């Protein structure tokens, strides 16, 4: 088993997972676009208990129970957790030191995909979330 490592641009915040990813996906939602400034975001998810953090990311509560994290020094997007998915953390693909190891396997919120963005892969597409969340 190999380690999965990531860090922000300045290196003040880093993380390492001893466990394998639980999910890899693109996200086309407006919240992710606003958070990152990009037309689409990509994430890789890990079990929270498998992650070791070096440094303390800053967080803020986003929409729908989402807790977004970032580096307060360089501003790098680190990822998010969701109250409805306890025990999981989704890291921004750009945070990962070897992002090529985590190709997305689906698209979330394609109903909100920008009309000029054409991604011609054969990945599974979801109009909403790609990871099922329990109904409250």
PDB file of C-alpha atoms in Angstrom:
ATOM      1  CA  UNK A   1       0.000   0.000   0.000  1.00  0.00           C
ATOM      2  CA  UNK A   2       1.404   3.380  -0.974  1.00  0.00           C
ATOM      3  CA  UNK A   3       0.873   6.695   0.784  1.00  0.00           C
ATOM      4  CA  UNK A   4      -1.340   9.358  -0.705  1.00  0.00           C
ATOM      5  CA  UNK A   5       0.056  12.824  -0.052  1.00  0.00           C
ATOM      6  CA  UNK A   6      -1.040  16.367  -0.688  1.00  0.00           C
ATOM      7  CA  UNK A   7      -0.044  19.891   0.218  1.00  0.00           C
ATOM      8  CA  UNK A   8      -1.044  23.492  -0.356  1.00  0.00           C
ATOM      9  CA  UNK A   9       0.977  25.764  -2.644  1.00  0.00           C
ATOM     10  CA  UNK A  10       3.179  27.154   0.137  1.00  0.00           C
ATOM     11  CA  UNK A  11       3.561  23.818   1.982  1.00  0.00           C
ATOM     12  CA  UNK A  12       2.219  25.128   5.304  1.00  0.00           C
ATOM     13  CA  UNK A  13      -0.625  22.547   5.214  1.00  0.00           C
ATOM     14  CA  UNK A  14      -0.180  18.960   4.111  1.00  0.00           C
ATOM     15  CA  UNK A  15      -1.931  15.648   4.584  1.00  0.00           C
ATOM     16  CA  UNK A  16      -1.178  11.989   4.094  1.00  0.00           C
ATOM     17  CA  UNK A  17      -3.543   9.041   3.804  1.00  0.00           C
ATOM     18  CA  UNK A  18      -2.629   5.470   4.594  1.00  0.00           C
ATOM     19  CA  UNK A  19      -5.913   4.253   3.068  1.00  0.00           C
ATOM     20  CA  UNK A  20      -7.094   4.096  -0.509  1.00  0.00           C
ATOM     21  CA  UNK A  21      -9.439   6.723  -2.000  1.00  0.00           C
ATOM     22  CA  UNK A  22     -13.164   6.156  -1.537  1.00  0.00           C
ATOM     23  CA  UNK A  23     -14.319   8.408  -4.408  1.00  0.00           C
ATOM     24  CA  UNK A  24     -12.964  10.478  -7.306  1.00  0.00           C
ATOM     25  CA  UNK A  25     -15.191  12.910  -9.179  1.00  0.00           C
ATOM     26  CA  UNK A  26     -15.561  16.165 -11.049  1.00  0.00           C
ATOM     27  CA  UNK A  27     -18.049  18.672  -9.640  1.00  0.00           C
ATOM     28  CA  UNK A  28     -19.855  21.274 -11.742  1.00  0.00           C
ATOM     29  CA  UNK A  29     -21.866  22.914  -8.939  1.00  0.00           C
ATOM     30  CA  UNK A  30     -21.941  26.681  -8.515  1.00  0.00           C
ATOM     31  CA  UNK A  31     -20.582  26.456  -4.949  1.00  0.00           C
ATOM     32  CA  UNK A  32     -17.414  24.665  -6.130  1.00  0.00           C
ATOM     33  CA  UNK A  33     -16.964  27.157  -8.971  1.00  0.00           C
ATOM     34  CA  UNK A  34     -17.272  30.085  -6.559  1.00  0.00           C
ATOM     35  CA  UNK A  35     -14.908  28.472  -4.058  1.00  0.00           C
ATOM     36  CA  UNK A  36     -12.186  27.719  -6.595  1.00  0.00           C
ATOM     37  CA  UNK A  37     -12.650  30.278  -9.355  1.00  0.00           C
ATOM     38  CA  UNK A  38     -12.512  27.418 -11.860  1.00  0.00           C
ATOM     39  CA  UNK A  39     -15.199  26.250 -14.321  1.00  0.00           C
ATOM     40  CA  UNK A  40     -15.088  22.724 -12.842  1.00  0.00           C
ATOM     41  CA  UNK A  41     -13.550  21.142  -9.752  1.00  0.00           C
ATOM     42  CA  UNK A  42     -12.155  17.647  -9.170  1.00  0.00           C
ATOM     43  CA  UNK A  43     -11.966  15.843  -5.836  1.00  0.00           C
ATOM     44  CA  UNK A  44     -10.565  12.662  -4.338  1.00  0.00           C
ATOM     45  CA  UNK A  45     -12.198  11.351  -1.162  1.00  0.00           C
ATOM     46  CA  UNK A  46     -10.559   9.554   1.752  1.00  0.00           C
ATOM     47  CA  UNK A  47     -11.749   8.160   5.066  1.00  0.00           C
ATOM     48  CA  UNK A  48     -11.163  10.762   7.760  1.00  0.00           C
ATOM     49  CA  UNK A  49      -9.521   8.192  10.064  1.00  0.00           C
ATOM     50  CA  UNK A  50      -6.940   7.378   7.361  1.00  0.00           C
ATOM     51  CA  UNK A  51      -5.771  11.019   7.072  1.00  0.00           C
ATOM     52  CA  UNK A  52      -2.906  12.542   9.044  1.00  0.00           C
ATOM     53  CA  UNK A  53      -2.703  16.342   8.903  1.00  0.00           C
ATOM     54  CA  UNK A  54       0.447  18.432   9.165  1.00  0.00           C
ATOM     55  CA  UNK A  55      -0.601  21.986   9.896  1.00  0.00           C
ATOM     56  CA  UNK A  56      -4.125  23.175  10.568  1.00  0.00           C
ATOM     57  CA  UNK A  57      -6.271  24.222   7.607  1.00  0.00           C
ATOM     58  CA  UNK A  58      -8.709  27.081   8.091  1.00  0.00           C
ATOM     59  CA  UNK A  59     -12.361  26.214   7.591  1.00  0.00           C
ATOM     60  CA  UNK A  60     -15.661  27.901   6.944  1.00  0.00           C
ATOM     61  CA  UNK A  61     -19.150  26.482   6.763  1.00  0.00           C
ATOM     62  CA  UNK A  62     -20.585  26.518   3.270  1.00  0.00           C
ATOM     63  CA  UNK A  63     -24.026  25.640   1.961  1.00  0.00           C
ATOM     64  CA  UNK A  64     -25.902  22.499   3.018  1.00  0.00           C
ATOM     65  CA  UNK A  65     -23.635  21.278   5.819  1.00  0.00           C
ATOM     66  CA  UNK A  66     -20.399  21.607   3.861  1.00  0.00           C
ATOM     67  CA  UNK A  67     -17.233  22.570   5.692  1.00  0.00           C
ATOM     68  CA  UNK A  68     -14.704  24.029   3.226  1.00  0.00           C
ATOM     69  CA  UNK A  69     -10.990  24.130   4.072  1.00  0.00           C
ATOM     70  CA  UNK A  70      -8.147  26.263   2.761  1.00  0.00           C
ATOM     71  CA  UNK A  71      -4.674  27.531   3.634  1.00  0.00           C
ATOM     72  CA  UNK A  72      -4.899  30.980   5.195  1.00  0.00           C
ATOM     73  CA  UNK A  73      -1.339  31.782   4.087  1.00  0.00           C
ATOM     74  CA  UNK A  74      -1.404  31.000   0.342  1.00  0.00           C
ATOM     75  CA  UNK A  75      -5.167  30.668  -0.184  1.00  0.00           C
ATOM     76  CA  UNK A  76      -5.012  27.173  -1.673  1.00  0.00           C
ATOM     77  CA  UNK A  77      -8.280  25.251  -1.751  1.00  0.00           C
ATOM     78  CA  UNK A  78      -7.786  22.098   0.307  1.00  0.00           C
ATOM     79  CA  UNK A  79     -11.151  20.377   0.188  1.00  0.00           C
ATOM     80  CA  UNK A  80     -14.379  19.830   2.054  1.00  0.00           C
ATOM     81  CA  UNK A  81     -16.301  17.588   4.402  1.00  0.00           C
ATOM     82  CA  UNK A  82     -20.064  17.152   4.473  1.00  0.00           C
ATOM     83  CA  UNK A  83     -22.127  16.662   7.642  1.00  0.00           C
ATOM     84  CA  UNK A  84     -24.169  14.058   5.725  1.00  0.00           C
ATOM     85  CA  UNK A  85     -21.017  12.020   4.968  1.00  0.00           C
ATOM     86  CA  UNK A  86     -19.422  11.625   8.386  1.00  0.00           C
ATOM     87  CA  UNK A  87     -16.027  10.039   8.389  1.00  0.00           C
ATOM     88  CA  UNK A  88     -15.089  11.183   4.873  1.00  0.00           C
ATOM     89  CA  UNK A  89     -12.965  14.084   3.604  1.00  0.00           C
ATOM     90  CA  UNK A  90     -12.834  15.178  -0.042  1.00  0.00           C
ATOM     91  CA  UNK A  91      -9.554  16.779  -1.076  1.00  0.00           C
ATOM     92  CA  UNK A  92      -9.177  19.058  -4.077  1.00  0.00           C
ATOM     93  CA  UNK A  93      -7.268  17.261  -6.808  1.00  0.00           C
ATOM     94  CA  UNK A  94      -4.924  20.267  -7.046  1.00  0.00           C
ATOM     95  CA  UNK A  95      -4.019  19.749  -3.377  1.00  0.00           C
ATOM     96  CA  UNK A  96      -2.684  16.267  -4.152  1.00  0.00           C
ATOM     97  CA  UNK A  97       1.055  15.974  -4.828  1.00  0.00           C
ATOM     98  CA  UNK A  98       0.445  13.434  -7.631  1.00  0.00           C
ATOM     99  CA  UNK A  99      -2.993  14.359  -9.015  1.00  0.00           C
ATOM    100  CA  UNK A 100      -2.498  12.074 -12.013  1.00  0.00           C
ATOM    101  CA  UNK A 101      -2.992   9.106  -9.645  1.00  0.00           C
ATOM    102  CA  UNK A 102      -6.646  10.092  -9.056  1.00  0.00           C
ATOM    103  CA  UNK A 103      -8.485  10.414 -12.366  1.00  0.00           C
ATOM    104  CA  UNK A 104     -12.140  11.310 -11.779  1.00  0.00           C
ATOM    105  CA  UNK A 105     -14.609   8.462 -12.269  1.00  0.00           C
ATOM    106  CA  UNK A 106     -17.794  10.537 -12.566  1.00  0.00           C
ATOM    107  CA  UNK A 107     -19.281  14.019 -12.977  1.00  0.00           C
ATOM    108  CA  UNK A 108     -21.515  15.587 -10.302  1.00  0.00           C
ATOM    109  CA  UNK A 109     -24.051  18.367 -10.949  1.00  0.00           C
ATOM    110  CA  UNK A 110     -23.881  18.116 -14.752  1.00  0.00           C
ATOM    111  CA  UNK A 111     -27.244  19.920 -14.831  1.00  0.00           C
ATOM    112  CA  UNK A 112     -25.220  22.979 -13.759  1.00  0.00           C
ATOM    113  CA  UNK A 113     -22.250  22.411 -16.085  1.00  0.00           C
ATOM    114  CA  UNK A 114     -21.256  25.574 -17.928  1.00  0.00           C
ATOM    115  CA  UNK A 115     -22.516  25.423 -21.528  1.00  0.00           C
ATOM    116  CA  UNK A 116     -19.114  26.228 -23.072  1.00  0.00           C
ATOM    117  CA  UNK A 117     -17.327  23.447 -21.154  1.00  0.00           C
ATOM    118  CA  UNK A 118     -17.179  20.290 -23.288  1.00  0.00           C
ATOM    119  CA  UNK A 119     -15.838  17.186 -21.585  1.00  0.00           C
ATOM    120  CA  UNK A 120     -16.151  14.237 -23.928  1.00  0.00           C
ATOM    121  CA  UNK A 121     -15.233  11.368 -21.620  1.00  0.00           C
ATOM    122  CA  UNK A 122     -17.465   8.347 -21.003  1.00  0.00           C
ATOM    123  CA  UNK A 123     -17.663   8.815 -17.215  1.00  0.00           C
ATOM    124  CA  UNK A 124     -20.933   8.384 -15.361  1.00  0.00           C
ATOM    125  CA  UNK A 125     -22.881  11.657 -15.038  1.00  0.00           C
ATOM    126  CA  UNK A 126     -25.173  12.745 -12.216  1.00  0.00           C
ATOM    127  CA  UNK A 127     -27.570  15.710 -12.354  1.00  0.00           C
ATOM    128  CA  UNK A 128     -26.900  16.238  -8.638  1.00  0.00           C
ATOM    129  CA  UNK A 129     -24.459  14.704  -6.158  1.00  0.00           C
ATOM    130  CA  UNK A 130     -22.305  11.763  -7.218  1.00  0.00           C
ATOM    131  CA  UNK A 131     -22.008  10.384  -3.670  1.00  0.00           C
ATOM    132  CA  UNK A 132     -25.310   9.383  -2.085  1.00  0.00           C
ATOM    133  CA  UNK A 133     -26.152  11.296   1.058  1.00  0.00           C
ATOM    134  CA  UNK A 134     -28.619  10.006   3.641  1.00  0.00           C
ATOM    135  CA  UNK A 135     -31.872  11.960   3.757  1.00  0.00           C
ATOM    136  CA  UNK A 136     -32.348  13.833   7.030  1.00  0.00           C
TER     137      UNK A 136
END
